[in-house]
mmCIF file of C-alpha atoms in Angstrom:
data_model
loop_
_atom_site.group_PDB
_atom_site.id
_atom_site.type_symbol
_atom_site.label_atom_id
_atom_site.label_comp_id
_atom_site.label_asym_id
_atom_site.label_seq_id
_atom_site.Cartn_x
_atom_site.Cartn_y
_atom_site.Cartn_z
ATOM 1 C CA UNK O 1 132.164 67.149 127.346
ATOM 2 C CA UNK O 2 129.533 69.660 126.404
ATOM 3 C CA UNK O 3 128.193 69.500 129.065
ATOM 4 C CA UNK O 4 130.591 69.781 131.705
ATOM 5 C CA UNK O 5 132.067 73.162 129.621
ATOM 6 C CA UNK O 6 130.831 74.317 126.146
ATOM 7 C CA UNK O 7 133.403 74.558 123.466
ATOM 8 C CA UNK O 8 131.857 77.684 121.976
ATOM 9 C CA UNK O 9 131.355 80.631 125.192
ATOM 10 C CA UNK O 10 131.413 84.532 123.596
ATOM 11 C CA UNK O 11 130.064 85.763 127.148
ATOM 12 C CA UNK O 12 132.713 87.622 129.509
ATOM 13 C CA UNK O 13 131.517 86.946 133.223
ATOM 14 C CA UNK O 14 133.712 86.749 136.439
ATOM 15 C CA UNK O 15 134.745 83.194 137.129
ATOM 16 C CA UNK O 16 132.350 81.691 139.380
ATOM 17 C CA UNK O 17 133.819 78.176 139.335
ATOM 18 C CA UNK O 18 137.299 76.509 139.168
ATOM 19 C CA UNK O 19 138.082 76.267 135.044
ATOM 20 C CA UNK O 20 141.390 75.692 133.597
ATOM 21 C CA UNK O 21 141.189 73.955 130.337
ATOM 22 C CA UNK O 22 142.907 74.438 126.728
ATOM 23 C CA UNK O 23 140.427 73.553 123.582
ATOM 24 C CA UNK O 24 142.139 72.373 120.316
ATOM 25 C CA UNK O 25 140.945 72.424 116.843
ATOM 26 C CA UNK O 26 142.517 70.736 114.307
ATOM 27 C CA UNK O 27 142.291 72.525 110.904
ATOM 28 C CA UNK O 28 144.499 71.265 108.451
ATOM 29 C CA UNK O 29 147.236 69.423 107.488
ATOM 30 C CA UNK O 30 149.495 69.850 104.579
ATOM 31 C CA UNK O 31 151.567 66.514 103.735
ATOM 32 C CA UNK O 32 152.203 67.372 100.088
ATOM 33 C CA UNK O 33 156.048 67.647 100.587
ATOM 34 C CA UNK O 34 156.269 65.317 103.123
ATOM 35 C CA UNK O 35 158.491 62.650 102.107
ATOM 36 C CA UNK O 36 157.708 59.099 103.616
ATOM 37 C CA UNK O 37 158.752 55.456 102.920
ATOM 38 C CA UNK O 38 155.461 54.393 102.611
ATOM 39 C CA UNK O 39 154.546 53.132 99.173
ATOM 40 C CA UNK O 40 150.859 53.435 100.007
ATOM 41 C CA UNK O 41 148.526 55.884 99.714
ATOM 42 C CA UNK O 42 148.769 58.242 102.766
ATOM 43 C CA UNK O 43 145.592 57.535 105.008
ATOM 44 C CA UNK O 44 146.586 60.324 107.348
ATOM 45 C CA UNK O 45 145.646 61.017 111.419
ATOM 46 C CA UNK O 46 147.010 63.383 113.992
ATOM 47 C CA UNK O 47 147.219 62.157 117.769
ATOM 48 C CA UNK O 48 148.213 65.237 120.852
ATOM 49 C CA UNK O 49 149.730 64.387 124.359
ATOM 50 C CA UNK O 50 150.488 66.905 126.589
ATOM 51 C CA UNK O 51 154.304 66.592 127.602
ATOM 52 C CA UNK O 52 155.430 68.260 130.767
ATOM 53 C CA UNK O 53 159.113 67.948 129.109
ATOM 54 C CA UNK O 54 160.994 67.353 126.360
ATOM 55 C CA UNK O 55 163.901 65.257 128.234
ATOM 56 C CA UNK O 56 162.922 62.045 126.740
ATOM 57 C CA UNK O 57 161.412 60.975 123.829
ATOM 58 C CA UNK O 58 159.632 57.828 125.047
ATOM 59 C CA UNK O 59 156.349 57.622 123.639
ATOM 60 C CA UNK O 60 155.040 57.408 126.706
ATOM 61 C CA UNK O 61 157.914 59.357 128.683
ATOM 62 C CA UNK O 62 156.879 62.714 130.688
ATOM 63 C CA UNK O 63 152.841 62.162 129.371
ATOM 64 C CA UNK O 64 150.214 64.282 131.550
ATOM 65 C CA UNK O 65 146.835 62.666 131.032
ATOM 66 C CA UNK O 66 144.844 65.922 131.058
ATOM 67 C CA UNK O 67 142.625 64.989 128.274
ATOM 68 C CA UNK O 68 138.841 65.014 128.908
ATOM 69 C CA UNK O 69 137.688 60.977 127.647
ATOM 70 C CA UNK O 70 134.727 60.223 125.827
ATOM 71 C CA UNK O 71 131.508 58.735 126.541
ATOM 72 C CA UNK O 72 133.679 55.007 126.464
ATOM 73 C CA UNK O 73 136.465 56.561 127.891
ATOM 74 C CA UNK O 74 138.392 57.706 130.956
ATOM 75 C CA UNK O 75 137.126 60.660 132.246
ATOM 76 C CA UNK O 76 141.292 61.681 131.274
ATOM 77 C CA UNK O 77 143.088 60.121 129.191
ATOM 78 C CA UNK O 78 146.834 60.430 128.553
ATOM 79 C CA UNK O 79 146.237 61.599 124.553
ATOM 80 C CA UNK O 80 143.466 62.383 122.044
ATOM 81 C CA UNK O 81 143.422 61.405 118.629
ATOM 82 C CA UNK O 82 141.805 63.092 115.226
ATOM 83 C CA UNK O 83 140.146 60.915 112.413
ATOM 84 C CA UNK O 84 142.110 59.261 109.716
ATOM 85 C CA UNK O 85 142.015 61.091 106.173
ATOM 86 C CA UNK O 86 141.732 57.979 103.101
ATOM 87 C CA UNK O 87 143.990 58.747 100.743
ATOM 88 C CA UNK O 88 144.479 62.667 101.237
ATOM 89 C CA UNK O 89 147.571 64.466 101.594
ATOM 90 C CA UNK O 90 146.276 67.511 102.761
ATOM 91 C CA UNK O 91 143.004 66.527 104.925
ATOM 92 C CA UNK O 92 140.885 69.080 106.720
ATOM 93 C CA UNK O 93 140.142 68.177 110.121
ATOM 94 C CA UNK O 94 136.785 69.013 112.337
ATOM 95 C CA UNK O 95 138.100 67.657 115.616
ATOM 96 C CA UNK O 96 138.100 69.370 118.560
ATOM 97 C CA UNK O 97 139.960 68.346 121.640
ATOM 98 C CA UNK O 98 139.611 69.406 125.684
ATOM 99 C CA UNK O 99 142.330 69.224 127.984
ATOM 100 C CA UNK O 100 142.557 70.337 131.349
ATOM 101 C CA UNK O 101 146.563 72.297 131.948
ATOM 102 C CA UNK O 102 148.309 71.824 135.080
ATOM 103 C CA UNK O 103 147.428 74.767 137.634
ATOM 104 C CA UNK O 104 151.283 76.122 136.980
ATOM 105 C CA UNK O 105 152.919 75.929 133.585
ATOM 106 C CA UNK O 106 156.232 74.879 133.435
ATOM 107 C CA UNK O 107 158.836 76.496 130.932
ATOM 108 C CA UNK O 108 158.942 72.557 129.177
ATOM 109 C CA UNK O 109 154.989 72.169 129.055
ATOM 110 C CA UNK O 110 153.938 71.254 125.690
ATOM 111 C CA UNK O 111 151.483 69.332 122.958
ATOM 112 C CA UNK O 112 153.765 66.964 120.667
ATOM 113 C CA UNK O 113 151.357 66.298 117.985
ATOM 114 C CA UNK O 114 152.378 62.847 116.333
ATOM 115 C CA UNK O 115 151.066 62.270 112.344
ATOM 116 C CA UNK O 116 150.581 58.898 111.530
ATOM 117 C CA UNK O 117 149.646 56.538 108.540
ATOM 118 C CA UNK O 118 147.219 54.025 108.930
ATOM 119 C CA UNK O 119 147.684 50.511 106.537
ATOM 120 C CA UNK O 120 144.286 49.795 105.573
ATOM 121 C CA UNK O 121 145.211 46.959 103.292
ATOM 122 C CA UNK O 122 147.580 44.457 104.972
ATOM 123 C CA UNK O 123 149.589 41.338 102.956
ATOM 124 C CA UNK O 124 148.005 38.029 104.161
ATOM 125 C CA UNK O 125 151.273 36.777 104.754
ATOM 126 C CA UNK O 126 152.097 38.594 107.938
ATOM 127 C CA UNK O 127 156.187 37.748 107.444
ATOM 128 C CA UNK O 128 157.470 41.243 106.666
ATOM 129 C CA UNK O 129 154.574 43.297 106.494
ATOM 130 C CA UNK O 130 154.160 46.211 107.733
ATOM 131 C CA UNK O 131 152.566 48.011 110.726
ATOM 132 C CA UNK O 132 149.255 49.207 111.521
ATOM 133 C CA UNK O 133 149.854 52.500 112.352
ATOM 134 C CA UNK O 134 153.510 54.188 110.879
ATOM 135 C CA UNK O 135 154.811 57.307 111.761
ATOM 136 C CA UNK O 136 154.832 60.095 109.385
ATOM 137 C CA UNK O 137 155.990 63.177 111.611
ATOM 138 C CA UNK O 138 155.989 65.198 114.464
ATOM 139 C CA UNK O 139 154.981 69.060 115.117
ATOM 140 C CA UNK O 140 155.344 70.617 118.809
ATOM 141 C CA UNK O 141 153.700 73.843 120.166
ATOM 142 C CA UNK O 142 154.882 75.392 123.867
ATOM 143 C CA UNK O 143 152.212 76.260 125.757
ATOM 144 C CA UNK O 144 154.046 79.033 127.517
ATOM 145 C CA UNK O 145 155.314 82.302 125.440
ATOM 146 C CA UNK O 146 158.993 82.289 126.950
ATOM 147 C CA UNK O 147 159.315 78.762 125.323
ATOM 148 C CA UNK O 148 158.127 79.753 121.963
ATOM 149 C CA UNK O 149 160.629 82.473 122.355
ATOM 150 C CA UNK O 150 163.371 79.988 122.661
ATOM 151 C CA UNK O 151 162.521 77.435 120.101
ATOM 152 C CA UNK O 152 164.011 77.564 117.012
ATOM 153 C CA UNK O 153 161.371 76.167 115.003
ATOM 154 C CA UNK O 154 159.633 78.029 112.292
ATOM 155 C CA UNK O 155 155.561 78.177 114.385
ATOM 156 C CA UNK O 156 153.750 80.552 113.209
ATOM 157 C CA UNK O 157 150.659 82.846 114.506
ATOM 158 C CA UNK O 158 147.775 84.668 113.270
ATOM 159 C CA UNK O 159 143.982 85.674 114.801
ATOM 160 C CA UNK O 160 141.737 82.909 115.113
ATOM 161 C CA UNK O 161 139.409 84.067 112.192
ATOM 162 C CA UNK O 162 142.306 83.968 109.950
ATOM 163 C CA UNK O 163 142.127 80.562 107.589
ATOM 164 C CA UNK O 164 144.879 78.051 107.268
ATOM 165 C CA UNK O 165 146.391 78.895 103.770
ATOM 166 C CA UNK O 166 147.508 82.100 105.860
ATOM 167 C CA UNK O 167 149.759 79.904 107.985
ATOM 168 C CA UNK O 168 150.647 77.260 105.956
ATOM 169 C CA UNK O 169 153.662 77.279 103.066
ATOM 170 C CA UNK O 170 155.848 80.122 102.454
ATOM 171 C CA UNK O 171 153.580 82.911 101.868
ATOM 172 C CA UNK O 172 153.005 85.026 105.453
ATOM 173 C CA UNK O 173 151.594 88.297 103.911
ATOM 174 C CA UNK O 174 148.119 87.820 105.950
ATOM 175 C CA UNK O 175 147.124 90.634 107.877
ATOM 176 C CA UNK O 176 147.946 90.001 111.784
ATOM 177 C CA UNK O 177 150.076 86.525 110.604
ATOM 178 C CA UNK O 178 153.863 86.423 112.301
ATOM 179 C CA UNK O 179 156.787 84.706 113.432
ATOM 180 C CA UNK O 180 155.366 83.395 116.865
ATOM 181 C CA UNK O 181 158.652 83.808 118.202
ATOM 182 C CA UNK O 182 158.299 88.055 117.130
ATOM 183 C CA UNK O 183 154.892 88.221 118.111
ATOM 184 C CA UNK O 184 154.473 86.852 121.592
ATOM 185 C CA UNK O 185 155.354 88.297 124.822
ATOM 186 C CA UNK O 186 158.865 87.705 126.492
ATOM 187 C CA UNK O 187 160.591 89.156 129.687
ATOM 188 C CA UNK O 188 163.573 87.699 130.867
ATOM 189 C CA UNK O 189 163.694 86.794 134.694
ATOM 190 C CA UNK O 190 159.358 86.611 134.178
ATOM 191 C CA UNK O 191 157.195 83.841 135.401
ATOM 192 C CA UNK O 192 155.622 81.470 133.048
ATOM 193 C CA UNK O 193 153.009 83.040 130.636
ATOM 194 C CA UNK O 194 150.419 80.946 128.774
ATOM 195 C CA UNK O 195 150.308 81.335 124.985
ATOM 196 C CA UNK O 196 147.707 83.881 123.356
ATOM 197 C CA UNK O 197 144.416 82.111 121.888
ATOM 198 C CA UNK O 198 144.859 82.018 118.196
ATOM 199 C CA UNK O 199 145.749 80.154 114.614
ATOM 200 C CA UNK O 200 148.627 78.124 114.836
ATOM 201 C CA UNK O 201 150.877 76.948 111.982
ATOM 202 C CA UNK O 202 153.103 74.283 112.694
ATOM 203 C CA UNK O 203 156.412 72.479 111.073
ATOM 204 C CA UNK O 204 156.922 69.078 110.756
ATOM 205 C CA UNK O 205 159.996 67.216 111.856
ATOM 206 C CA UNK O 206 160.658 63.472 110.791
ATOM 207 C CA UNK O 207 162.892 62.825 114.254
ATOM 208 C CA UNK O 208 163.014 64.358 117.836
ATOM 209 C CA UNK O 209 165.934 64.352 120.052
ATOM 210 C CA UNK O 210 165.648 64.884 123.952
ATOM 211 C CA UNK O 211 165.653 68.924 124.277
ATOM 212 C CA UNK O 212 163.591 69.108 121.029
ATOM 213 C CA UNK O 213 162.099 72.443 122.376
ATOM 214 C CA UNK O 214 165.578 73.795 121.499
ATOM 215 C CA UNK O 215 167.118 71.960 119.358
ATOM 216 C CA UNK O 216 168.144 72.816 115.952
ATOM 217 C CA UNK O 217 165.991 70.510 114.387
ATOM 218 C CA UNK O 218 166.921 71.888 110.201
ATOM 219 C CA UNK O 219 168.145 68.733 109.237
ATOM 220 C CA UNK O 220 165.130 66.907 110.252
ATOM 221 C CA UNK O 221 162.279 69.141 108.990
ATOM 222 C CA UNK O 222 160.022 68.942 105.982
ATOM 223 C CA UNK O 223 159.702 71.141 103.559
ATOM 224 C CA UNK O 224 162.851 73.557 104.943
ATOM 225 C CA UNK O 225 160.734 73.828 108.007
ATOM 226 C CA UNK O 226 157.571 75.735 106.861
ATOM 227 C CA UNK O 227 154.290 74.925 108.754
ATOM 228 C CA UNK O 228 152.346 72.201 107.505
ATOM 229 C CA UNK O 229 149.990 71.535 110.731
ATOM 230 C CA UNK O 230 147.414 73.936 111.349
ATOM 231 C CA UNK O 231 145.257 73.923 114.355
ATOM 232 C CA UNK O 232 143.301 76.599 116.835
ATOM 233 C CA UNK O 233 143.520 77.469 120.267
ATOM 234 C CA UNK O 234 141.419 78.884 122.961
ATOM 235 C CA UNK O 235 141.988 78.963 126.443
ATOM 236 C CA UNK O 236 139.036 78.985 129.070
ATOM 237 C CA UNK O 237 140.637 79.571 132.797
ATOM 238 C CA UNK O 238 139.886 80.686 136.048
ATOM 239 C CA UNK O 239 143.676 80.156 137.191
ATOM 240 C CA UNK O 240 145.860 81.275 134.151
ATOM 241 C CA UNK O 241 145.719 84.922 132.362
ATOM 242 C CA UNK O 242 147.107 85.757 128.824
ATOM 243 C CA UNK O 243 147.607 89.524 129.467
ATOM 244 C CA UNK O 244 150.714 90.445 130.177
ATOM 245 C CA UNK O 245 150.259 93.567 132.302
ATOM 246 C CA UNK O 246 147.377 91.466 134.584
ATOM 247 C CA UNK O 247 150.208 88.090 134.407
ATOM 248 C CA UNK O 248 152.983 90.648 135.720
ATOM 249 C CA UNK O 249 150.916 92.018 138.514
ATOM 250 C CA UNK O 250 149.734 88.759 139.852
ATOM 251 C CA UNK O 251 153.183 87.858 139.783
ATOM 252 C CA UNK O 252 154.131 90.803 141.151
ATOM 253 C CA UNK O 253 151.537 90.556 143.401
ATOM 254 C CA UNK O 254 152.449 86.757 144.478
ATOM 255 C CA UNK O 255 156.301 87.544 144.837
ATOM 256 C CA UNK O 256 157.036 91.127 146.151
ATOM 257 C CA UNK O 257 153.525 91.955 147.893
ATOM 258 C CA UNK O 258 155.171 94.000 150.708
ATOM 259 C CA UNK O 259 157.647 96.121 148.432
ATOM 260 C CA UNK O 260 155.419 98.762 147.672
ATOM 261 C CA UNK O 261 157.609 100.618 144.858
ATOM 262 C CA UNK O 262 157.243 96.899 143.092
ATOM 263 C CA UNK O 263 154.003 96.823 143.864
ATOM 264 C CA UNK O 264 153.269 100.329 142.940
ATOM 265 C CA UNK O 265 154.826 99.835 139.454
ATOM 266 C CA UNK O 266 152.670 96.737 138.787
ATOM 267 C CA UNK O 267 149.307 98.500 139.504
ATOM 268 C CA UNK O 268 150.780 101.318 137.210
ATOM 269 C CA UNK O 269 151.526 98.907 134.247
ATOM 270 C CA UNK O 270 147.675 97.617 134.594
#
């Protein structure tokens, strides 16, 4: 992966080659209030699909294998998956994931991030025991701002070189941490806009329900809904833009080209 793209790039230079990937860092994940049937020990792991809907909740349903594979891999594979925390409710991750986003974002595009528990001590007798892997939650995060907009959940946002104890829990006094919904850019009528790089802080839900993007999802939450999933974002593309005055014009620019006042106002708003 490193070297088709480096994960790390602090040099602004006009795109001289097609790029249109989305890096992920897990951070850290708070399970302290999670409550579970599992009378083990949590051993504790976070897998991310990319979901071009939320009409079905098939595990499989609506998948868009974008991620880049590893050396035994595909070179993209339809999910990516963290490393498993023994016996630690609140683990601190150091993966880092690569996926390359679909040239136009739809309003549904987004990463379901599934938590599982790993059985690392299974009964001999295999007659009632249980699984391999068992679910412990779900968190979701739109990948376009007019979707965060619209979903009810409690994600919240703050710079990237914030830490994760300013996203996670109850306490949002952080400088620069907010509401996503408050903080990211929404016009009505407006194409799809990708989500601003930053520190995300997720909620955990126990079920989803087909239109989970939407859906008042209270009564299945942990903790009340507070974020318990932490993870970063950066976006390295050729194709999409996260400013909303140069997302506007080349929409603008794409839609109404021969309307000059249109066009006029869009070169204005640059």
């Amino acid at each position: 992966i490193r070297v088709q793209q480096s994960f790390v790039s602090e040099a602004v230079l006009p795109g001289r080659a097609f790029v249109n990937n989305l890096h992920l860092s897990l951070d850290t994940l708070d399970a302290s209030k999670v409550k579970v049937s599992i009378k083990a020990k949590l051993n504790l792991g976070v897998r991310v699909q990319l979901k071009s809907s939320d009409a079905s909740i098939g595990p499989d349903d609506n998948v868009l294998a974008t991620f880049y594979g590893g050396a035994l891999d595909e070179p993209r594979t339809a999910y990516a998956q963290s490393s498993v925390a023994f016996q630690v409710k609140n683990p601190s991750f150091m993966d880092e994931f690569k996926l390359e986003l679909p040239l136009a974002l739809e309003p549904g595009t987004h990463l379901l991030f599934t938590v599982f528990h790993v059985n690392v001590k299974l009964p001999k007798k295999k007659k009632n025991a249980p699984p391999v892997e068992e679910i412990v939650g779900y968190a979701v995060l739109p990948l376009t701002t007019a979707a965060i907009y619209d979903c009810p959940l409690n994600i919240v946002l703050a710079p990237k070189a914030s830490s994760a104890s300013d996203v996670l829990g109850t306490d949002l006094s952080a400088p620069g941490v907010a509401c996503a919904r408050d903080a990211v850019y929404h016009k009505a009528g407006s194409s799809a806009l990708v989500i601003g790089d930053g520190l995300y802080g997720l909620p955990l839900v126990y079920d989803l329900a087909p239109g989970y993007l939407t859906a008042d999802l209270s009564d299945a939450a942990a903790d009340k809904g507070q974020p318990m999933l932490a993870l970063r974002t950066t976006l390295a593309s050729t194709v999409l833009v996260q400013d909303p005055a140069l997302h506007e014009f080349t929409h603008v620019y794409h839609t109404s080209f021969d309307s000059e006042p249109v066009m006029k106002a869009a070169v204005i708003g640059l």
